[in-house]
Tab-separated table of N, CA and C in Angstrom:
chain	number	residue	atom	x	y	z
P	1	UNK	N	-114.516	-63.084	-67.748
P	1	UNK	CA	-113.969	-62.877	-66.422
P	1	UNK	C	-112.476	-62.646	-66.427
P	2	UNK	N	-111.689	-63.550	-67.266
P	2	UNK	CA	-110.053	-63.351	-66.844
P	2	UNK	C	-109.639	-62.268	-67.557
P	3	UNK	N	-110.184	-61.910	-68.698
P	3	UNK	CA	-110.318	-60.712	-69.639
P	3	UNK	C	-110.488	-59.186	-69.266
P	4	UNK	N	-111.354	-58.759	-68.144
P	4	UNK	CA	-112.377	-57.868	-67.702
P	4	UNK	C	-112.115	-57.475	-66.789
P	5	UNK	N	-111.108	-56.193	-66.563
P	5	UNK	CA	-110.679	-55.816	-64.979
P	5	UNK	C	-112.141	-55.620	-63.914
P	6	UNK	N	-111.908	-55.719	-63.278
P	6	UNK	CA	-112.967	-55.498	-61.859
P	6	UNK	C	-114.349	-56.483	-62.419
P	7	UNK	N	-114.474	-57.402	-63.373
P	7	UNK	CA	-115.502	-58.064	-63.361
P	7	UNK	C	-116.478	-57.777	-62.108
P	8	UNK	N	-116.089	-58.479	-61.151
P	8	UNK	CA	-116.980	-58.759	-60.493
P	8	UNK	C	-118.296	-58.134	-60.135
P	9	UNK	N	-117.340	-56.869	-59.667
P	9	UNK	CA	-117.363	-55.104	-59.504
P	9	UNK	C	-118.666	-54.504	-59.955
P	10	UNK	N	-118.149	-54.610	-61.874
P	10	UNK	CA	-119.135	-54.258	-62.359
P	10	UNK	C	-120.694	-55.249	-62.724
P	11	UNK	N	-120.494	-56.440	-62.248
P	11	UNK	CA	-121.207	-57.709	-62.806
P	11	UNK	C	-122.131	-57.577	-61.643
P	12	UNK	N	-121.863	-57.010	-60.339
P	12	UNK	CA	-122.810	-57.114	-59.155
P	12	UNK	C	-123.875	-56.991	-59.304
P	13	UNK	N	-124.843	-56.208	-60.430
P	13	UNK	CA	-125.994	-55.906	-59.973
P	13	UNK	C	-126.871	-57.260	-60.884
P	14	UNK	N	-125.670	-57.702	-61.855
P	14	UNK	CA	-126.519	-58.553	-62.577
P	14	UNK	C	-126.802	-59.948	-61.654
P	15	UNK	N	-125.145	-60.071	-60.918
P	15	UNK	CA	-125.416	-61.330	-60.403
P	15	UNK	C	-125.902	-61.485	-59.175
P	16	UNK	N	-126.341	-60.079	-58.659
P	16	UNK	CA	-127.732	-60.190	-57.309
P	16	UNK	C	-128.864	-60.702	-57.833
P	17	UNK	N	-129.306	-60.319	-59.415
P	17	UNK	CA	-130.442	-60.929	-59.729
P	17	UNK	C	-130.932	-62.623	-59.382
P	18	UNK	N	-129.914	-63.057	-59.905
P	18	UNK	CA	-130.050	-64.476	-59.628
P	18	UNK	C	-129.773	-65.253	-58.467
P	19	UNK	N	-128.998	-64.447	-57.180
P	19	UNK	CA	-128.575	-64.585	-55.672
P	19	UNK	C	-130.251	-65.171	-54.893
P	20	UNK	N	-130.913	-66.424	-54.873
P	20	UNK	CA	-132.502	-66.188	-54.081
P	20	UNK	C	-133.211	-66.048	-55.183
P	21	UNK	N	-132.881	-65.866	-56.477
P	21	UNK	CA	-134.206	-66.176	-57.136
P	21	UNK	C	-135.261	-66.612	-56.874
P	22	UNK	N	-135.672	-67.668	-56.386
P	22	UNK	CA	-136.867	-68.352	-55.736
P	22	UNK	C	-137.373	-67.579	-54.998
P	23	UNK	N	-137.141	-66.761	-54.183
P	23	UNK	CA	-137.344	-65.880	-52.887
P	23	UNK	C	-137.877	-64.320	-53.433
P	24	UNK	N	-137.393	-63.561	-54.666
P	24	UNK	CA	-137.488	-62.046	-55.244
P	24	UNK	C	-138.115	-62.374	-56.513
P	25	UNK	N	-138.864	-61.426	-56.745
P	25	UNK	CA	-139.148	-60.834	-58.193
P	25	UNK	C	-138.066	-60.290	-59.219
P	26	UNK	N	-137.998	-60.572	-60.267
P	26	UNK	CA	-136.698	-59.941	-61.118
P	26	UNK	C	-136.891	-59.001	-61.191
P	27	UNK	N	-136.264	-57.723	-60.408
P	27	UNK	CA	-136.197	-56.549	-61.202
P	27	UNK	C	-135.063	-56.129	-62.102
P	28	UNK	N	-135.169	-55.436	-63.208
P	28	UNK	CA	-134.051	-54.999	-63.667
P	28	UNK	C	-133.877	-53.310	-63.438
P	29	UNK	N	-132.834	-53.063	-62.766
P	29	UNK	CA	-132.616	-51.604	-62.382
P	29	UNK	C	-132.132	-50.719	-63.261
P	30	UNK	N	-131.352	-49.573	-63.048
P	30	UNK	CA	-130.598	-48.587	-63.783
P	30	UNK	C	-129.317	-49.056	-63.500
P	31	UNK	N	-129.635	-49.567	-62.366
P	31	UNK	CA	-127.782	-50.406	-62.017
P	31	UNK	C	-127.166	-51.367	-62.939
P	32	UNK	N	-128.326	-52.406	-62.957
P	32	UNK	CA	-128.721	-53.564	-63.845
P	32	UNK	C	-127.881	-53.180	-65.435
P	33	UNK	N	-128.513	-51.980	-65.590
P	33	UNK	CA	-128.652	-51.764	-67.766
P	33	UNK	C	-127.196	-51.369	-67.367
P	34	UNK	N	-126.738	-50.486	-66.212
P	34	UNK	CA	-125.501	-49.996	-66.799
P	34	UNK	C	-124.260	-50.637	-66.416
P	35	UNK	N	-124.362	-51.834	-65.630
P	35	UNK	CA	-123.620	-53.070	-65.334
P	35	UNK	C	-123.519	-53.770	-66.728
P	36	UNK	N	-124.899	-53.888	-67.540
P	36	UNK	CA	-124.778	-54.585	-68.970
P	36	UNK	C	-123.846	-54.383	-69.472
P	37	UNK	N	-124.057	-52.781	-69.825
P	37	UNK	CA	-123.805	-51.733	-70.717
P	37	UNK	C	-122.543	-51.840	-70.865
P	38	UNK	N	-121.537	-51.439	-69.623
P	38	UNK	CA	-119.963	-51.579	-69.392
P	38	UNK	C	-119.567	-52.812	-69.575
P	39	UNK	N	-120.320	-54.030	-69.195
P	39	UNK	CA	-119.401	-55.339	-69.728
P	39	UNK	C	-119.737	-55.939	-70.903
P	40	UNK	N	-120.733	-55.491	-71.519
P	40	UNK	CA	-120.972	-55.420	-73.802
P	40	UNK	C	-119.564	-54.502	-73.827
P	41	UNK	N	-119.569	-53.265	-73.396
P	41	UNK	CA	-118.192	-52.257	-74.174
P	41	UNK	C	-116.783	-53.253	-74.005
P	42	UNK	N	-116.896	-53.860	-72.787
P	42	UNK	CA	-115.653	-54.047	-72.139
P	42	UNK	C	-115.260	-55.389	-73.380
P	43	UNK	N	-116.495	-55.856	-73.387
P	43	UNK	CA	-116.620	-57.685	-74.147
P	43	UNK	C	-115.590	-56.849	-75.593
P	44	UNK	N	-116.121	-55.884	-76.351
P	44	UNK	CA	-115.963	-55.874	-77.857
P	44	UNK	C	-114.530	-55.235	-77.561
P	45	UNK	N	-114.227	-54.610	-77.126
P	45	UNK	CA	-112.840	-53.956	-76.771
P	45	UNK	C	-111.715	-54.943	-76.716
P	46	UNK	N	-111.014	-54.821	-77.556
P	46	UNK	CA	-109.860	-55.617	-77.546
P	46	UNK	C	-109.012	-55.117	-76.452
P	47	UNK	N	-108.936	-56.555	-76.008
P	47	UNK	CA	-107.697	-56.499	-74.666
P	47	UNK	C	-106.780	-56.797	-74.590
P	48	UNK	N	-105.555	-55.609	-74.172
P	48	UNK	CA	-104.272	-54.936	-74.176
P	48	UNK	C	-103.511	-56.548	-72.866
P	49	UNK	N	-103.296	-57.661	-73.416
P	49	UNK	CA	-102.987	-58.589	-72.275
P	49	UNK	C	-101.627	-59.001	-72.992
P	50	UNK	N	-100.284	-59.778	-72.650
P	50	UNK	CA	-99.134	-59.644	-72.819
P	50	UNK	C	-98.607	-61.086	-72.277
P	51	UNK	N	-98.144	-61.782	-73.603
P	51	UNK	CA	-97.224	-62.735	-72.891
P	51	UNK	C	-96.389	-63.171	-71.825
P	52	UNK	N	-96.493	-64.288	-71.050
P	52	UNK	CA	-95.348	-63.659	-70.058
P	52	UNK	C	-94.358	-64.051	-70.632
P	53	UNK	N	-93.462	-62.952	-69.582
P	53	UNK	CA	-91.902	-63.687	-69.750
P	53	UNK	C	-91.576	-64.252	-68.870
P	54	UNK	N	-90.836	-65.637	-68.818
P	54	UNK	CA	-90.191	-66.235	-67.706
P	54	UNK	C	-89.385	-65.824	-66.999
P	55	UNK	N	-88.643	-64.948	-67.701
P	55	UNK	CA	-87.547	-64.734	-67.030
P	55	UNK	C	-87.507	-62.979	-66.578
P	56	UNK	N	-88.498	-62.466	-66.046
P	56	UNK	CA	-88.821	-61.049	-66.202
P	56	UNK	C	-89.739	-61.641	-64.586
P	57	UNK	N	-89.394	-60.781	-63.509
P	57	UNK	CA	-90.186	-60.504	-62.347
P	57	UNK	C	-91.847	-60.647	-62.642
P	58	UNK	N	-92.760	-61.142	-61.757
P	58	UNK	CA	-93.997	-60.817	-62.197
P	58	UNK	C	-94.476	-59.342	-60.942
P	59	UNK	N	-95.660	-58.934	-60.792
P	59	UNK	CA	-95.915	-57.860	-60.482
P	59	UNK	C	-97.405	-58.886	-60.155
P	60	UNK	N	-97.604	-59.000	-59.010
P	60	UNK	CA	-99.571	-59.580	-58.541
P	60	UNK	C	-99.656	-58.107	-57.656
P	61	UNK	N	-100.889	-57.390	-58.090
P	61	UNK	CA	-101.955	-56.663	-57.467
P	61	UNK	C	-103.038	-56.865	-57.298
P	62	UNK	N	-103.357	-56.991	-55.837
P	62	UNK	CA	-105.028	-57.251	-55.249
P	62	UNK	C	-105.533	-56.072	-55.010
P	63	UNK	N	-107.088	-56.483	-55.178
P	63	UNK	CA	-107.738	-55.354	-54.536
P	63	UNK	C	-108.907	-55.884	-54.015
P	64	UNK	N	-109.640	-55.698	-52.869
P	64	UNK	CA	-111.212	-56.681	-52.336
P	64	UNK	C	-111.782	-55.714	-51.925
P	65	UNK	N	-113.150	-55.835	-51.922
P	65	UNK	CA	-114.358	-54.934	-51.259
P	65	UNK	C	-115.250	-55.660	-50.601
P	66	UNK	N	-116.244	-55.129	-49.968
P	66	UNK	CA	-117.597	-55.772	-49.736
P	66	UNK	C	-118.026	-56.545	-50.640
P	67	UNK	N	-118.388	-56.485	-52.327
P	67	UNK	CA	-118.906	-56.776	-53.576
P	67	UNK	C	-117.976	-57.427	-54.163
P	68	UNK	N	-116.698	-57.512	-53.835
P	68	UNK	CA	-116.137	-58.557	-54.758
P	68	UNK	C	-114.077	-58.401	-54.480
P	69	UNK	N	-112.878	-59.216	-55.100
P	69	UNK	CA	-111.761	-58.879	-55.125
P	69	UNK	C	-111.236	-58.925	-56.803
P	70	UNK	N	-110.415	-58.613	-56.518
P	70	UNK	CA	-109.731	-58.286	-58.351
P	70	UNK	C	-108.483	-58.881	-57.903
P	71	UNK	N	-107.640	-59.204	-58.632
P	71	UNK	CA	-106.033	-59.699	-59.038
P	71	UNK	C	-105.895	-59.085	-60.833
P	72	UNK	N	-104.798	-58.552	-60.639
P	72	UNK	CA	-104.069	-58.355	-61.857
P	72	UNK	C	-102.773	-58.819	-61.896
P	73	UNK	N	-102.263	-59.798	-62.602
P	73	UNK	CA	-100.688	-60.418	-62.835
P	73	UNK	C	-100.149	-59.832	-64.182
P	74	UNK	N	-99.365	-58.863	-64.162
P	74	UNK	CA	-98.631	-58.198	-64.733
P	74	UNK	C	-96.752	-58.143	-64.913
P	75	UNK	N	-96.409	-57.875	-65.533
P	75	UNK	CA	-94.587	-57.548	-65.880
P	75	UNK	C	-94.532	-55.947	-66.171
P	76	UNK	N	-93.052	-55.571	-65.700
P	76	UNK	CA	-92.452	-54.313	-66.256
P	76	UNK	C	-91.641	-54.802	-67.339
P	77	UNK	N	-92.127	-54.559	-68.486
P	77	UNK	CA	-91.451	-55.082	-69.484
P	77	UNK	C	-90.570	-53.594	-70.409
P	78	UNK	N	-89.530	-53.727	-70.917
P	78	UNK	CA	-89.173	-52.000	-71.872
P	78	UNK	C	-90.080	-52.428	-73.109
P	79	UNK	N	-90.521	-50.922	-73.458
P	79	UNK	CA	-91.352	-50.853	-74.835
P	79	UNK	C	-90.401	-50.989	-75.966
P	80	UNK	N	-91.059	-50.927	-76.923
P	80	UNK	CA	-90.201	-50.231	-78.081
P	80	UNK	C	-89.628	-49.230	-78.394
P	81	UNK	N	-90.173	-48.253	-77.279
P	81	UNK	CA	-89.547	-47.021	-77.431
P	81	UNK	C	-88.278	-46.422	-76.404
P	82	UNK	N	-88.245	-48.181	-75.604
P	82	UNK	CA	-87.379	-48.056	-74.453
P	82	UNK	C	-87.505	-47.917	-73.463
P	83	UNK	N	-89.163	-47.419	-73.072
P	83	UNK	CA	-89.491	-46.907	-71.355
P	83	UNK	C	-89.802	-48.121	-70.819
P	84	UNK	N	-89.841	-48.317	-69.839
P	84	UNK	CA	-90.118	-49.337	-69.117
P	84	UNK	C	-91.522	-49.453	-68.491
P	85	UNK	N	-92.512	-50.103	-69.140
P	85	UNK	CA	-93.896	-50.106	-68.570
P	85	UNK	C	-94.789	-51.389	-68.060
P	86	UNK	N	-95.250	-51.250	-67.522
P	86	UNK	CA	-95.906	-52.445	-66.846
P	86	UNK	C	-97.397	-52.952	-68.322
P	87	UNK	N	-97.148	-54.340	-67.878
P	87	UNK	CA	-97.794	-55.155	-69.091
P	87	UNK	C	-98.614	-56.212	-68.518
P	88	UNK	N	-100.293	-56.583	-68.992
P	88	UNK	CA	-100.648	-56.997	-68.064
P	88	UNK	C	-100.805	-58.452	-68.578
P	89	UNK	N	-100.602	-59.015	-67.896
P	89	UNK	CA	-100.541	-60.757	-68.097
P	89	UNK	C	-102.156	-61.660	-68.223
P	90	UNK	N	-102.880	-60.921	-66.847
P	90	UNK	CA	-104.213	-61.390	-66.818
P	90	UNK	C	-104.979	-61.153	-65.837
P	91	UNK	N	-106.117	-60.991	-65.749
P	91	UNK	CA	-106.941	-60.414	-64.686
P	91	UNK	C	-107.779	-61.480	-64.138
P	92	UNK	N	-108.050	-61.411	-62.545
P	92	UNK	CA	-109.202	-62.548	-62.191
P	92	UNK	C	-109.931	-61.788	-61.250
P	93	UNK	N	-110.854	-61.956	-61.077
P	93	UNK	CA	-111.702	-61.673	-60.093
P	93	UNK	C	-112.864	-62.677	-59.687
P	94	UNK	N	-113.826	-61.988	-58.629
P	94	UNK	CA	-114.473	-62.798	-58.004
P	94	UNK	C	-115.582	-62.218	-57.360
C-alpha cells in the first residue's frame, strides 16, 4: 500500500470481492486478473521513493474518486545533474 501509487484504484476489483462475501458468489472477472496483474508488476518493480529532507519544503498531493483517494508526499530536490526535480517520499491511499 505505502509503496503502490493509486493502490486503492487499482486493488478495487479485488477488494469488492470480499465487500458481503456472505451475501455474493466469488466471481473472478477480467477486472479481477488485471487488477492482479498490475499490482504483481507494481510489487516486483523497484520503487523510485527518497529520503526526506528536513530541511527542504515538502510537496502533499491528493487525489479522491468514487473508488478510492491517493496522497503522494514528495520534495523538489536538485539532481545530480543540477535540475531540480520532484522526489517522492511516499504514497498512501485508501
Amino acid at each position: 500500500r505505502r509503496f503502490i501509487k493509486s493502490y486503492a484504484t487499482i486493488a478495487e476489483p479485488l477488494i469488492a470481492l470480499t465487500r458481503h462475501s456472505d451475501l455474493k458468489s466469488f466471481q473472478w472477472s477480467e477486472a479481477c486478473q488485471n487488477s492482479f496483474e498490475t499490482l504483481r508488476q507494481r510489487l516486483i518493480e523497484a520503487p523510485i521513493i527518497s529520503y526526506p529532507r528536513f530541511d527542504q519544503p515538502f510537496i502533499l498531493q491528493l487525489d479522491a474518486s468514487d473508488v478510492g483517494l491517493s496522497a503522494i508526499l514528495a520534495q523538489k530536490l536538485i539532481d545530480q545533474d543540477g535540475k531540480a526535480r520532484e522526489h517522492v517520499i511516499g504514497y498512501a491511499s485508501r
